[in-house]
mmCIF file of C-alpha atoms in Angstrom:
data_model
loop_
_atom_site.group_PDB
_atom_site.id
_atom_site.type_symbol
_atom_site.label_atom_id
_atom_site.label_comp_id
_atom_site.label_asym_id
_atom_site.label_seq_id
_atom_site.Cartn_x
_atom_site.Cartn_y
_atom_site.Cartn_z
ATOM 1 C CA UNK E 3 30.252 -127.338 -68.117
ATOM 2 C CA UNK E 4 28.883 -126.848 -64.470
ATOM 3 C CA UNK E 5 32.347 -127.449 -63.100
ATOM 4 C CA UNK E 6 33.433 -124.094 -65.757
ATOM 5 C CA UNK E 7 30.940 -122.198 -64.500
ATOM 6 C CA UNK E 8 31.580 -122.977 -61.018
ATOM 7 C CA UNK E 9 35.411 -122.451 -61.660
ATOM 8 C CA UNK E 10 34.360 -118.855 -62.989
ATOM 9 C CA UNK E 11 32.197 -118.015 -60.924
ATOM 10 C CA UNK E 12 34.620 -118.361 -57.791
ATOM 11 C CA UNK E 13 37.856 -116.812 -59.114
ATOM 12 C CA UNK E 14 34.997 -113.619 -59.762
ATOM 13 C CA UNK E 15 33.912 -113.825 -55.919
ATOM 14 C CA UNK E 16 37.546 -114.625 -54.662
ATOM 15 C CA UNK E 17 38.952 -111.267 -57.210
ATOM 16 C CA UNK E 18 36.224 -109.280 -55.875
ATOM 17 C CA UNK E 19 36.016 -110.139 -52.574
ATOM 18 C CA UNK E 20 39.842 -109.118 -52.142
ATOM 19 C CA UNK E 21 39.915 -105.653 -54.564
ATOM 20 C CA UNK E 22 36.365 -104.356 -53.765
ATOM 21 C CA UNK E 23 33.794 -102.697 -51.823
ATOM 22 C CA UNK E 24 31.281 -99.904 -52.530
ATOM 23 C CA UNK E 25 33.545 -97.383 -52.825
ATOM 24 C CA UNK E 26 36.370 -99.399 -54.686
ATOM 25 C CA UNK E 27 34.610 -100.746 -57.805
ATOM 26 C CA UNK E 28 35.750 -102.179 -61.104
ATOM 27 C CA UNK E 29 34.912 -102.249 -64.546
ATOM 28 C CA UNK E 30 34.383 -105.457 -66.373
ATOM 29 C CA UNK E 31 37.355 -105.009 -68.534
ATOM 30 C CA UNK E 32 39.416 -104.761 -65.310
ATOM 31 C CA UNK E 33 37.868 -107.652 -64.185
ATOM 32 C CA UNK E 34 38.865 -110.018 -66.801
ATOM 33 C CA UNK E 35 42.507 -108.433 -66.802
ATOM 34 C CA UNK E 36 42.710 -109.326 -63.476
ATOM 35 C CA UNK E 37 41.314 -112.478 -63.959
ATOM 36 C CA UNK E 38 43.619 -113.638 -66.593
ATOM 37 C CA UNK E 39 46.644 -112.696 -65.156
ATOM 38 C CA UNK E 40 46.289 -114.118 -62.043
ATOM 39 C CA UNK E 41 45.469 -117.660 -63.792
ATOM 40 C CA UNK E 42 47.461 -117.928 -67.043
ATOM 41 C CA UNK E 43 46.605 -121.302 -67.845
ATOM 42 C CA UNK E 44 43.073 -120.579 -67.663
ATOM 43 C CA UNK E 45 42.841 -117.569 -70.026
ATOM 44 C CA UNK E 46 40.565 -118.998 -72.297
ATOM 45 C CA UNK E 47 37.692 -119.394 -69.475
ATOM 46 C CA UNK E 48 37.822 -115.550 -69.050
ATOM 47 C CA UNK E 49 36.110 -113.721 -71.807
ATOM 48 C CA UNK E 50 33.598 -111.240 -71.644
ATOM 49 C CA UNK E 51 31.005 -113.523 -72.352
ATOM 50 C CA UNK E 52 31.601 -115.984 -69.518
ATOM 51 C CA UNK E 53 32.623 -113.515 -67.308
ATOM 52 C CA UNK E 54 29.368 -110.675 -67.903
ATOM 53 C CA UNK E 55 27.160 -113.366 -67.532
ATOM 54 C CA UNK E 56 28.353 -115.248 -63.876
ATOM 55 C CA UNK E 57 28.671 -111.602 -62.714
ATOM 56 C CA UNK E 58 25.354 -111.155 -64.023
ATOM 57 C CA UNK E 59 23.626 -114.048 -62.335
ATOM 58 C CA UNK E 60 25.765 -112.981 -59.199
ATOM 59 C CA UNK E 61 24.057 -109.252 -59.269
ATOM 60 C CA UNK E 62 20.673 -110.474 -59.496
ATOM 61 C CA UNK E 63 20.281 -113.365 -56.977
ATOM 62 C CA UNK E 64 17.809 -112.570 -53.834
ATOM 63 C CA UNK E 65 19.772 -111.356 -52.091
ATOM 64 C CA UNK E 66 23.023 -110.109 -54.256
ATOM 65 C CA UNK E 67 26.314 -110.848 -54.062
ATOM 66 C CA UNK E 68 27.701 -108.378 -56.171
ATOM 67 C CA UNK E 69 26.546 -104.761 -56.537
ATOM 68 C CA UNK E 70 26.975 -102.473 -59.669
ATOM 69 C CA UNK E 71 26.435 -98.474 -60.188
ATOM 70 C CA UNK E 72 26.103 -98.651 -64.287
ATOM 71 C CA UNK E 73 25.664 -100.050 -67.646
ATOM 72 C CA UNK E 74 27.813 -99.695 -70.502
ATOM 73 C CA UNK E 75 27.370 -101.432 -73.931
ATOM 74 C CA UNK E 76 30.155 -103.970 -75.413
ATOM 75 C CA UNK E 77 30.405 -107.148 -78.063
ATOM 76 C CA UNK E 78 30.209 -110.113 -76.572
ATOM 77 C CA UNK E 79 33.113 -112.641 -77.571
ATOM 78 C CA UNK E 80 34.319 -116.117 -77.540
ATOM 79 C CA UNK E 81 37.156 -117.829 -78.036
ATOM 80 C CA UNK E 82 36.623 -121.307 -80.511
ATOM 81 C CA UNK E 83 38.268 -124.721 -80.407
ATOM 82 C CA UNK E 84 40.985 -123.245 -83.205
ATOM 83 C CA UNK E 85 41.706 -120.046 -80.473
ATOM 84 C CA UNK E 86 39.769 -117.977 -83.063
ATOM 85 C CA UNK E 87 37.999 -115.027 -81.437
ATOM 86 C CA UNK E 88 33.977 -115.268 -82.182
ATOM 87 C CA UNK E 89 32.294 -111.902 -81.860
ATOM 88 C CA UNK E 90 28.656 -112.374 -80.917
ATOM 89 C CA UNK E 91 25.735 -110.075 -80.726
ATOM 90 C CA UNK E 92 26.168 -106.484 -79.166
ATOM 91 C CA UNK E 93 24.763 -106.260 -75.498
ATOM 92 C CA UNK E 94 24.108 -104.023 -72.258
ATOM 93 C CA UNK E 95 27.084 -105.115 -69.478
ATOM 94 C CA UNK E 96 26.818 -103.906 -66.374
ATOM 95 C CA UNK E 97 30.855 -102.335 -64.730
ATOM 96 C CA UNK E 98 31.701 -100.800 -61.854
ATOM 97 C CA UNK E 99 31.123 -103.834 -59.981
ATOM 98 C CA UNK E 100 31.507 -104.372 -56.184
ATOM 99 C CA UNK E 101 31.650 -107.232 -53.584
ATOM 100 C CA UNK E 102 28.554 -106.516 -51.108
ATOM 101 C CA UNK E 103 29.709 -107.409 -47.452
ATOM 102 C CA UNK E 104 27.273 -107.494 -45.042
ATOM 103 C CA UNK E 105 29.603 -105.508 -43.045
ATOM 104 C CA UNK E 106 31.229 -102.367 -43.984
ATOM 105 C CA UNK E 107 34.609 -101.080 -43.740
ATOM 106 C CA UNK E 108 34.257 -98.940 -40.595
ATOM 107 C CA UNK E 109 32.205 -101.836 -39.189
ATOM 108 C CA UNK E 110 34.851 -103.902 -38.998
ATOM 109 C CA UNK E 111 37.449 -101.021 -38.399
ATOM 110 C CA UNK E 112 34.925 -100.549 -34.809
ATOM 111 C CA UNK E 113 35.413 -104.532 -34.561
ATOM 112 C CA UNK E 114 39.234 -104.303 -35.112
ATOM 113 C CA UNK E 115 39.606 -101.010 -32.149
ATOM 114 C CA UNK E 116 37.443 -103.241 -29.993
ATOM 115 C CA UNK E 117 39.856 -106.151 -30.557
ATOM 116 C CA UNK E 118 43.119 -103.947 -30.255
ATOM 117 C CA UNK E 119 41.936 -102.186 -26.916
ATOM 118 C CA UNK E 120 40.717 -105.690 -25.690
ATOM 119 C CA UNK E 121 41.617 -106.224 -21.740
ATOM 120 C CA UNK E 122 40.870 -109.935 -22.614
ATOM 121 C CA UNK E 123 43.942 -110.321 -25.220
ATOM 122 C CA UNK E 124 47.901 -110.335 -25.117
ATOM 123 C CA UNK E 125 49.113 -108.219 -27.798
ATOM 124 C CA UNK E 126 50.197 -110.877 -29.826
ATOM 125 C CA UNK E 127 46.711 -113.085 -29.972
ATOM 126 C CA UNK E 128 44.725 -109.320 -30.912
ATOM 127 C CA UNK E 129 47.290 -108.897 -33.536
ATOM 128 C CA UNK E 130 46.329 -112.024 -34.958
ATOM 129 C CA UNK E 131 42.570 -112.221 -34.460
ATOM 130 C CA UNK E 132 42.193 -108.257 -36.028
ATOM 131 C CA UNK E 133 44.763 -109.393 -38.768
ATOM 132 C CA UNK E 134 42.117 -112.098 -39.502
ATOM 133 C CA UNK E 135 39.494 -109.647 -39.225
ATOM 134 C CA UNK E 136 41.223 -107.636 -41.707
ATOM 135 C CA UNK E 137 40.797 -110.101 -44.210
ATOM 136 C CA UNK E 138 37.181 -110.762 -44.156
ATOM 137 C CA UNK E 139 36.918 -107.368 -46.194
ATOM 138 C CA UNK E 140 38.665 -106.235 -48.886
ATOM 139 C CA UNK E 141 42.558 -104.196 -49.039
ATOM 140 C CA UNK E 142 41.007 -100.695 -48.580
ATOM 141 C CA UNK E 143 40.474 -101.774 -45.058
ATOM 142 C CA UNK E 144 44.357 -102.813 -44.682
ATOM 143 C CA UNK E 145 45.186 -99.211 -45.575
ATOM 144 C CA UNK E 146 42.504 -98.126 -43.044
ATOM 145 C CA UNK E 147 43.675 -99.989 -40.643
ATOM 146 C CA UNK E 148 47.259 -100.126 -40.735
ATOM 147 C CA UNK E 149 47.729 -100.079 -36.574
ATOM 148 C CA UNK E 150 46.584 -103.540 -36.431
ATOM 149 C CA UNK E 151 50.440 -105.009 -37.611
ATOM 150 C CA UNK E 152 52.298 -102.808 -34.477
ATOM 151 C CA UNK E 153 49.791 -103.193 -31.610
ATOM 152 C CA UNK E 154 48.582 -100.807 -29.284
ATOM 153 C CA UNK E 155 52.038 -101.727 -27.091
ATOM 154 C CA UNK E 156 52.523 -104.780 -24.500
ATOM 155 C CA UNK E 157 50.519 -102.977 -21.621
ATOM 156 C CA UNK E 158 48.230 -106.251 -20.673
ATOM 157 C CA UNK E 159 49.484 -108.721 -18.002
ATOM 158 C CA UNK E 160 48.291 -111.872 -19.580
ATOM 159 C CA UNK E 161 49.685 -115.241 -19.556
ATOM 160 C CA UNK E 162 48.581 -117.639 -22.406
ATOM 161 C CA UNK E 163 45.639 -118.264 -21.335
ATOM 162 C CA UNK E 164 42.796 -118.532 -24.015
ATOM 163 C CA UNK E 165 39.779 -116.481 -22.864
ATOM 164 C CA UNK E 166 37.638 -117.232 -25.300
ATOM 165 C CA UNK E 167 37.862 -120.705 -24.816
ATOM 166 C CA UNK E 168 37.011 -120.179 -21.403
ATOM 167 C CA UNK E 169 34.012 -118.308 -22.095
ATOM 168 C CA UNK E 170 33.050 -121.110 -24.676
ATOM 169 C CA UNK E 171 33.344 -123.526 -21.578
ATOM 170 C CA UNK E 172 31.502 -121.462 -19.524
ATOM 171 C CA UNK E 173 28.978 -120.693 -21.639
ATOM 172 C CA UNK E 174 28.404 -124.763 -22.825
ATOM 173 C CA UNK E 175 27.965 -124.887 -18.537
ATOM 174 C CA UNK E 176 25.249 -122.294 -18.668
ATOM 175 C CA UNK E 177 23.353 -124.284 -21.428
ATOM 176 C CA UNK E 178 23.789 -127.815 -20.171
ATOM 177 C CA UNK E 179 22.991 -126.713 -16.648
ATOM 178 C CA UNK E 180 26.027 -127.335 -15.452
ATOM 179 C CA UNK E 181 28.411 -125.912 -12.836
ATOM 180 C CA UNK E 182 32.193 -124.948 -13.297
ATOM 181 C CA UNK E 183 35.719 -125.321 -11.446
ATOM 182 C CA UNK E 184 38.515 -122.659 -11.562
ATOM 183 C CA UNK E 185 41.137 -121.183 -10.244
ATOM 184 C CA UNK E 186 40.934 -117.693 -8.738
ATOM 185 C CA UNK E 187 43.819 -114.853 -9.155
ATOM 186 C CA UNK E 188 44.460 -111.595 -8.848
ATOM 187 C CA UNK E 189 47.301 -109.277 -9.952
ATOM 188 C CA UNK E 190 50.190 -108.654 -7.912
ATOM 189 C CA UNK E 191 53.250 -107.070 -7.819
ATOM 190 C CA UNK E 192 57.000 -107.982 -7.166
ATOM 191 C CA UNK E 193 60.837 -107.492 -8.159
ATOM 192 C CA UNK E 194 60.045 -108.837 -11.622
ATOM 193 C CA UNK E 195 56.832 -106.597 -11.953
ATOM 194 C CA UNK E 196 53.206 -107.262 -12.116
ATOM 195 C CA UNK E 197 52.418 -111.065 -12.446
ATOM 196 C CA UNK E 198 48.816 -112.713 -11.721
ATOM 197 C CA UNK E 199 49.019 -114.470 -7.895
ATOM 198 C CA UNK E 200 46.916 -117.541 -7.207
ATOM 199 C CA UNK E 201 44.903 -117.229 -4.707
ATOM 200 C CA UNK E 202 42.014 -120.531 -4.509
ATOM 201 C CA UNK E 203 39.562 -122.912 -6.450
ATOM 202 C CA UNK E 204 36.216 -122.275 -6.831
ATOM 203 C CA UNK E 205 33.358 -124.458 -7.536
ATOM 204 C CA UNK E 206 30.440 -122.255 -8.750
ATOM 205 C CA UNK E 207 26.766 -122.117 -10.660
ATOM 206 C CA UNK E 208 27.221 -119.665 -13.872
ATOM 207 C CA UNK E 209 24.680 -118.148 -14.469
ATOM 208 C CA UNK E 210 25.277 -114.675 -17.239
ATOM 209 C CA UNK E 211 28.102 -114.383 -19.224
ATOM 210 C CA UNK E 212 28.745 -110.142 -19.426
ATOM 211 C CA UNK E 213 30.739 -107.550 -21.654
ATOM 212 C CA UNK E 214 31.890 -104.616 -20.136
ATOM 213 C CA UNK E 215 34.558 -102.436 -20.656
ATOM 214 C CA UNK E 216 36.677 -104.638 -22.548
ATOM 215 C CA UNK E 217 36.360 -107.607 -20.320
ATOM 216 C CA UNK E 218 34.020 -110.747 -19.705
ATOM 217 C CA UNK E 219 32.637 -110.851 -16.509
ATOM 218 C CA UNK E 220 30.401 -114.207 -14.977
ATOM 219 C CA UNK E 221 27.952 -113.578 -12.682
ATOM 220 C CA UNK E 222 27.684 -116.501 -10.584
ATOM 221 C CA UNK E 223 26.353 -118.053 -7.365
ATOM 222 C CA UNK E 224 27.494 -120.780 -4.407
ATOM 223 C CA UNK E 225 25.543 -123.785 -4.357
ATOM 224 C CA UNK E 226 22.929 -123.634 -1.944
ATOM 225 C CA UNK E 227 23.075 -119.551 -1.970
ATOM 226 C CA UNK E 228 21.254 -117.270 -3.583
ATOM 227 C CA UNK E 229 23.687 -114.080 -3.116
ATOM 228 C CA UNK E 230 25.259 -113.316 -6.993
ATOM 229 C CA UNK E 231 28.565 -112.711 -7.270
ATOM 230 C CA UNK E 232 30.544 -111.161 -10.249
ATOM 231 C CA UNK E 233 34.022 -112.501 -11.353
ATOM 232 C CA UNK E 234 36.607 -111.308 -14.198
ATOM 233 C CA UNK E 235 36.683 -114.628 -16.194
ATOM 234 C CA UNK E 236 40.595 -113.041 -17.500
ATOM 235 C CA UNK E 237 41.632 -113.592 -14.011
ATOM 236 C CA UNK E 238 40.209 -117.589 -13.734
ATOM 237 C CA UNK E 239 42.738 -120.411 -15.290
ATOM 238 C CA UNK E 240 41.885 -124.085 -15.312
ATOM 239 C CA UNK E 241 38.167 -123.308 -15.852
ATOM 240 C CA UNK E 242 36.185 -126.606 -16.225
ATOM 241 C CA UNK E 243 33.125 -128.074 -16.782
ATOM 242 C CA UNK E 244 31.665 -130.338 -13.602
ATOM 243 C CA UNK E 245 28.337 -131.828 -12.921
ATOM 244 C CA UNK E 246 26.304 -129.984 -11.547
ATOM 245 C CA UNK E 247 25.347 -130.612 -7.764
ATOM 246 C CA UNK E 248 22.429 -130.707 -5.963
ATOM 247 C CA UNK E 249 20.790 -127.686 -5.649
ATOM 248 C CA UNK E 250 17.133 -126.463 -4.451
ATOM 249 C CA UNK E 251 17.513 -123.242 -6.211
ATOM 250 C CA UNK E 252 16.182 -122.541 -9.370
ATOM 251 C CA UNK E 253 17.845 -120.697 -11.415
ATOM 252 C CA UNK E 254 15.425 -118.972 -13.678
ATOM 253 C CA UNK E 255 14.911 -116.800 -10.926
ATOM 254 C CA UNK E 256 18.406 -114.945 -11.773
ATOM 255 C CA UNK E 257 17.514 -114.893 -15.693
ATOM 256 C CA UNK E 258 13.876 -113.174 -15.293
ATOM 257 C CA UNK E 259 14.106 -109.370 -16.967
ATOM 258 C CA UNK E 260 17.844 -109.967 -16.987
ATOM 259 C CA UNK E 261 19.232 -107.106 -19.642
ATOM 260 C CA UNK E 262 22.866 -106.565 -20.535
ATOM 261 C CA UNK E 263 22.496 -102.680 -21.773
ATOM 262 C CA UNK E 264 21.197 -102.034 -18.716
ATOM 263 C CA UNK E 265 24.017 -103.619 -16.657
ATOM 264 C CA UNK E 266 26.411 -102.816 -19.034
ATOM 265 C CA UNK E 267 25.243 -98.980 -18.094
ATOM 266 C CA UNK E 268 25.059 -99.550 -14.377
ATOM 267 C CA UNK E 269 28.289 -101.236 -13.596
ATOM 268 C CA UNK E 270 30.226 -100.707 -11.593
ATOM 269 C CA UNK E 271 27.712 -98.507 -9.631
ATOM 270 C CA UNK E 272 24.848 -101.028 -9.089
ATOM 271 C CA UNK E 273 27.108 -103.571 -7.565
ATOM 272 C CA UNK E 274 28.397 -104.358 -3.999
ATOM 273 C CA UNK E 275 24.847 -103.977 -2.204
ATOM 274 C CA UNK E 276 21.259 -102.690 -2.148
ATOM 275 C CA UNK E 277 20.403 -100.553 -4.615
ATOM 276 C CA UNK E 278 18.956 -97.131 -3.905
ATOM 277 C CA UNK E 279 17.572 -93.764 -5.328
ATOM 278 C CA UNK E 280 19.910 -90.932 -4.760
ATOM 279 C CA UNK E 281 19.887 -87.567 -5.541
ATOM 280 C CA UNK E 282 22.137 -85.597 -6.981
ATOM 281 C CA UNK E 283 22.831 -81.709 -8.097
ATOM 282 C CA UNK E 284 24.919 -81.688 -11.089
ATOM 283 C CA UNK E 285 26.441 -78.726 -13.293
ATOM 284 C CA UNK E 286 24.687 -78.544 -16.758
ATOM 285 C CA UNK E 287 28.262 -77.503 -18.258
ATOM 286 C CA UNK E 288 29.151 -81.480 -17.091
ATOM 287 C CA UNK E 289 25.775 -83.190 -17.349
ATOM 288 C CA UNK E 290 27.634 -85.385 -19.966
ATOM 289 C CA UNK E 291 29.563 -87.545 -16.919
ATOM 290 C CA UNK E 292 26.069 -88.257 -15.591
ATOM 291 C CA UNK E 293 24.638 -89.460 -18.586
ATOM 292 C CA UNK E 294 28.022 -91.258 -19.648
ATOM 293 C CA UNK E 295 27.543 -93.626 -16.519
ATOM 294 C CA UNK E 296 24.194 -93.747 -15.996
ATOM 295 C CA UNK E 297 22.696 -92.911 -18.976
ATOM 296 C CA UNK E 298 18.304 -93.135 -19.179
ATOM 297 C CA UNK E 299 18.720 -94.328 -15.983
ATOM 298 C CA UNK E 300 18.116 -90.549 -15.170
ATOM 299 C CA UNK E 301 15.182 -89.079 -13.665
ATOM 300 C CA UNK E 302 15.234 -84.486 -13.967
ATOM 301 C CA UNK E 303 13.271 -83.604 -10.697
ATOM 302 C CA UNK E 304 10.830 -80.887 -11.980
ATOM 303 C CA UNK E 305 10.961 -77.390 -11.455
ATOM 304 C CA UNK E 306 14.693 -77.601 -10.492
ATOM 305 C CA UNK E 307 16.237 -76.697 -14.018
ATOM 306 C CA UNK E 308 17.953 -73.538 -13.897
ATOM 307 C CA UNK E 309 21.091 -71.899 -15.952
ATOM 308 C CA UNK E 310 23.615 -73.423 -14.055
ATOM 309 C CA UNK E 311 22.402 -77.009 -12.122
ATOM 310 C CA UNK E 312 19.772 -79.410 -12.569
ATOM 311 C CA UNK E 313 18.721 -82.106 -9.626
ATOM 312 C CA UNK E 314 18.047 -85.418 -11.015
ATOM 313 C CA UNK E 315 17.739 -88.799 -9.344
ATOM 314 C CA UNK E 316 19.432 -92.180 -10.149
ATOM 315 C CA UNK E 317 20.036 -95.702 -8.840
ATOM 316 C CA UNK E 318 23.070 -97.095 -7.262
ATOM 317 C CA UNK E 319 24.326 -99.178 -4.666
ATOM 318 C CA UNK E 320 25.945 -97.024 -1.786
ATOM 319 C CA UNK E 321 29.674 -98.148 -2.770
ATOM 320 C CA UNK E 322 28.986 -97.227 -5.992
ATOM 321 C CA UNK E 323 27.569 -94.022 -5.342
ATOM 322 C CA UNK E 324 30.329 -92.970 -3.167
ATOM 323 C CA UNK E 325 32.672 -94.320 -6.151
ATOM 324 C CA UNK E 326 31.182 -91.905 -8.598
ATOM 325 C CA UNK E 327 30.987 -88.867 -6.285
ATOM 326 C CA UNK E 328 34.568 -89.296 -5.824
ATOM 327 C CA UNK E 329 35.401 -89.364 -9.251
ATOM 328 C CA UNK E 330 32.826 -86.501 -9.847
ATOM 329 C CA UNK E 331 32.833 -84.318 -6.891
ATOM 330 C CA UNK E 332 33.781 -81.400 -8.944
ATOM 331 C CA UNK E 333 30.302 -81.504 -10.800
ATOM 332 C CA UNK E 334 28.142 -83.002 -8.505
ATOM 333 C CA UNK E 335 26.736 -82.815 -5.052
ATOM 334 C CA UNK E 336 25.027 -85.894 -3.258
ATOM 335 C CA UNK E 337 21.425 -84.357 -1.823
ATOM 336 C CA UNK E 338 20.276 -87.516 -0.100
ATOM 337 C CA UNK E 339 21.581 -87.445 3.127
ATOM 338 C CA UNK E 340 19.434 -90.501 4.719
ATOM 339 C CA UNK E 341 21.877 -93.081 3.546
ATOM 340 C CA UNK E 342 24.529 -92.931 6.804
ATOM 341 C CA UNK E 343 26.633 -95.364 5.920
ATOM 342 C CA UNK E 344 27.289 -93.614 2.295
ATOM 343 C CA UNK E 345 27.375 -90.522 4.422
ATOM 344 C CA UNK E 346 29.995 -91.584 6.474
ATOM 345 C CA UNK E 347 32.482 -93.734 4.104
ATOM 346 C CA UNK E 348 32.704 -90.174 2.198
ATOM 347 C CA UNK E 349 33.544 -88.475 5.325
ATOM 348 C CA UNK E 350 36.094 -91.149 5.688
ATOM 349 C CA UNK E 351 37.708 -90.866 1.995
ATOM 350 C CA UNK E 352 37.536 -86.809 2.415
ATOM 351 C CA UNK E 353 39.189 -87.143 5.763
ATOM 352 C CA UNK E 354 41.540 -89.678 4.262
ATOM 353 C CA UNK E 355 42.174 -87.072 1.704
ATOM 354 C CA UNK E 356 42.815 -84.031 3.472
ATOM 355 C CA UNK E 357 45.019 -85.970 6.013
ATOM 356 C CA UNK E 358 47.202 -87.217 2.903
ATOM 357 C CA UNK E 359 47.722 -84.004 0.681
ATOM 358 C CA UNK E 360 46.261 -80.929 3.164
ATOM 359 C CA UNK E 361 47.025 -81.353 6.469
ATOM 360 C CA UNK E 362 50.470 -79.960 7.855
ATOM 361 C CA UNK E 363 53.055 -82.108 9.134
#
């Protein structure tokens, strides 16, 4: 009898699972059609009876499995040893009955874009992983995400590599105190098109493991040095795990405070040197670019809000800055001026500028 109800009991899950959510429901009577046409042999193991009361027990656990949005009375039935139906007692049923994910559809439609637009994945491996996303919920999300069987086209210059496997590796190093080997590329360019060009080995101490913008970065260190350096782990093959040398530097000072929203907020504009405070004029009409890249990393300098501008001040290293400016120079105006060497690399990339699309020949 415990193997029945087990039997049941799954074939309701697996049904459900597959043809429901919240806003896909079905009746009880739907339930045991289903049921018995998809196993004919087993018909007899499907009647209302059996089936209310597994979906019953399912509803109810702590927490559910299965939700449900009404009641509707019914006669329970049986079937006997001579295939005789047995009509029992009348009783409340509860219908419209749903498999509860923990994760709703447009959860796992945001997990499925994030997987498509990956810079980590070849088309072909984020077809497969979002196809297997896809089936973690039930069909509506197959029509909601019907994108997922044509790609989003064969833009990404990836070789076979598995980056995920690397990051497991990585990460196990991280945990076990360990350090890691790879090799180092970068993308290049030749008759054939863009291919990824070798360029050394590395032996390095990982110490964060980073999302940003669709790619895993490491932070990492020398032995023996404290500078941190950041590396694309897409662009590092043969990545593997080595003993960990001698080193008088403790780590934990790298970890201390360490918080990903932040840097995921701050990159690229925090790296390549010492961060400073800048400030900056900025159109309110555009105040949105600010905010996108640097967002509560904002300070509004009182008394300087007007109709048009406000002067705020942020943090950035002095490439960065000069990064942003560039991209932003329509909207924004650097007030600092005691940073010279920020001062003059823009002088440099305006001159640069003119030179290339003003000057006369």
């Amino acid at each position: 009898r415990g193997e029945i109800i087990m039997y049941v009991t799954l074939k309701i899950l697996e049904l459900l699972k597959r043809e429901t959510d919240e806003e896909h429901p079905l009746r009880q009577k739907e339930i045991i059609e289903l049921l018995k046409k998809e196993n004919p042999n087993d018909v007899e193991q499907f009647t209302a009876g059996k089936v209310s009361r597994r979906i019953k027990e399912l509803c109810y656990m702590n927490p559910p499995i299965l939700g449900y949005t009404s009641y509707e009375k019914g006669k329970d039935t049986d079937v006997n040893k001579n295939k005789e139906d047995l009509q029992r007692t009348s009783y409340e049923q509860i219908t419209n009955i749903y498999y509860i994910n923990c994760i709703s559809n447009f959860e796992f439609k945001f997990l499925i874009d994030s997987i498509m637009s990956s810079r980590i994945f070849s088309t072909e491996k984020a077809k497969d992983l979002s196809t297997r996303v896809q089936h973690l919920a039930s069909k509506s999300l197959e029509s909601l995400t019907k994108y997922v069987s044509g790609g989003y086209g064969n833009q990404k210059y990836l070789f076979e590599d598995d980056v995920l496997e690397n990051v497991k590796t990585i990460q196990k190093a991280i945990d076990d105190y360990k350090s890691i080997h790879f090799s180092w590329n970068v993308y290049d360019i030749n008759n054939q098109g863009i291919y990824r060009k070798y360029i050394k080995d590395y032996e390095v101490i990982p110490l964060e493991l980073i999302m940003h913008d669709g790619r895993y970065t490491l932070l990492l260190r020398f032995p023996h040095k404290e500078k941190v350096y950041n590396y694309n782990v897409d662009l590092m093959t043969n990545v593997k795990m080595i003993d960990k040398q001698e080193d008088e530097i403790n780590d934990d000072v790298f970890k201390v405070n360490f918080q990903q929203s932040v840097y995921n907020i701050k990159h690229p504009f925090n790296f390549g040197g010492e961060v400073r405070t800048y400030q900056l004029r900025v159109q309110r009409d555009y105040f949105s670019r600010l905010v996108n890249d640097f967002s509560y990393n904002i300070d509004i300098i009182k008394g300087t809000l007007n109709e048009k501008t406000v002067d705020v001040k942020v943090e950035a290293s002095s490439k960065g800055m000069m990064y942003w400016l560039l991209q932003h120079y329509d909207v924004a105006t650097l007030l600092t001026k005691t940073d010279e060497n920020l001062n003059e690399e823009l002088s440099q990339a305006v001159k640069q500028l003119y030179d290339c699309y003003c000057k006369e020949a």
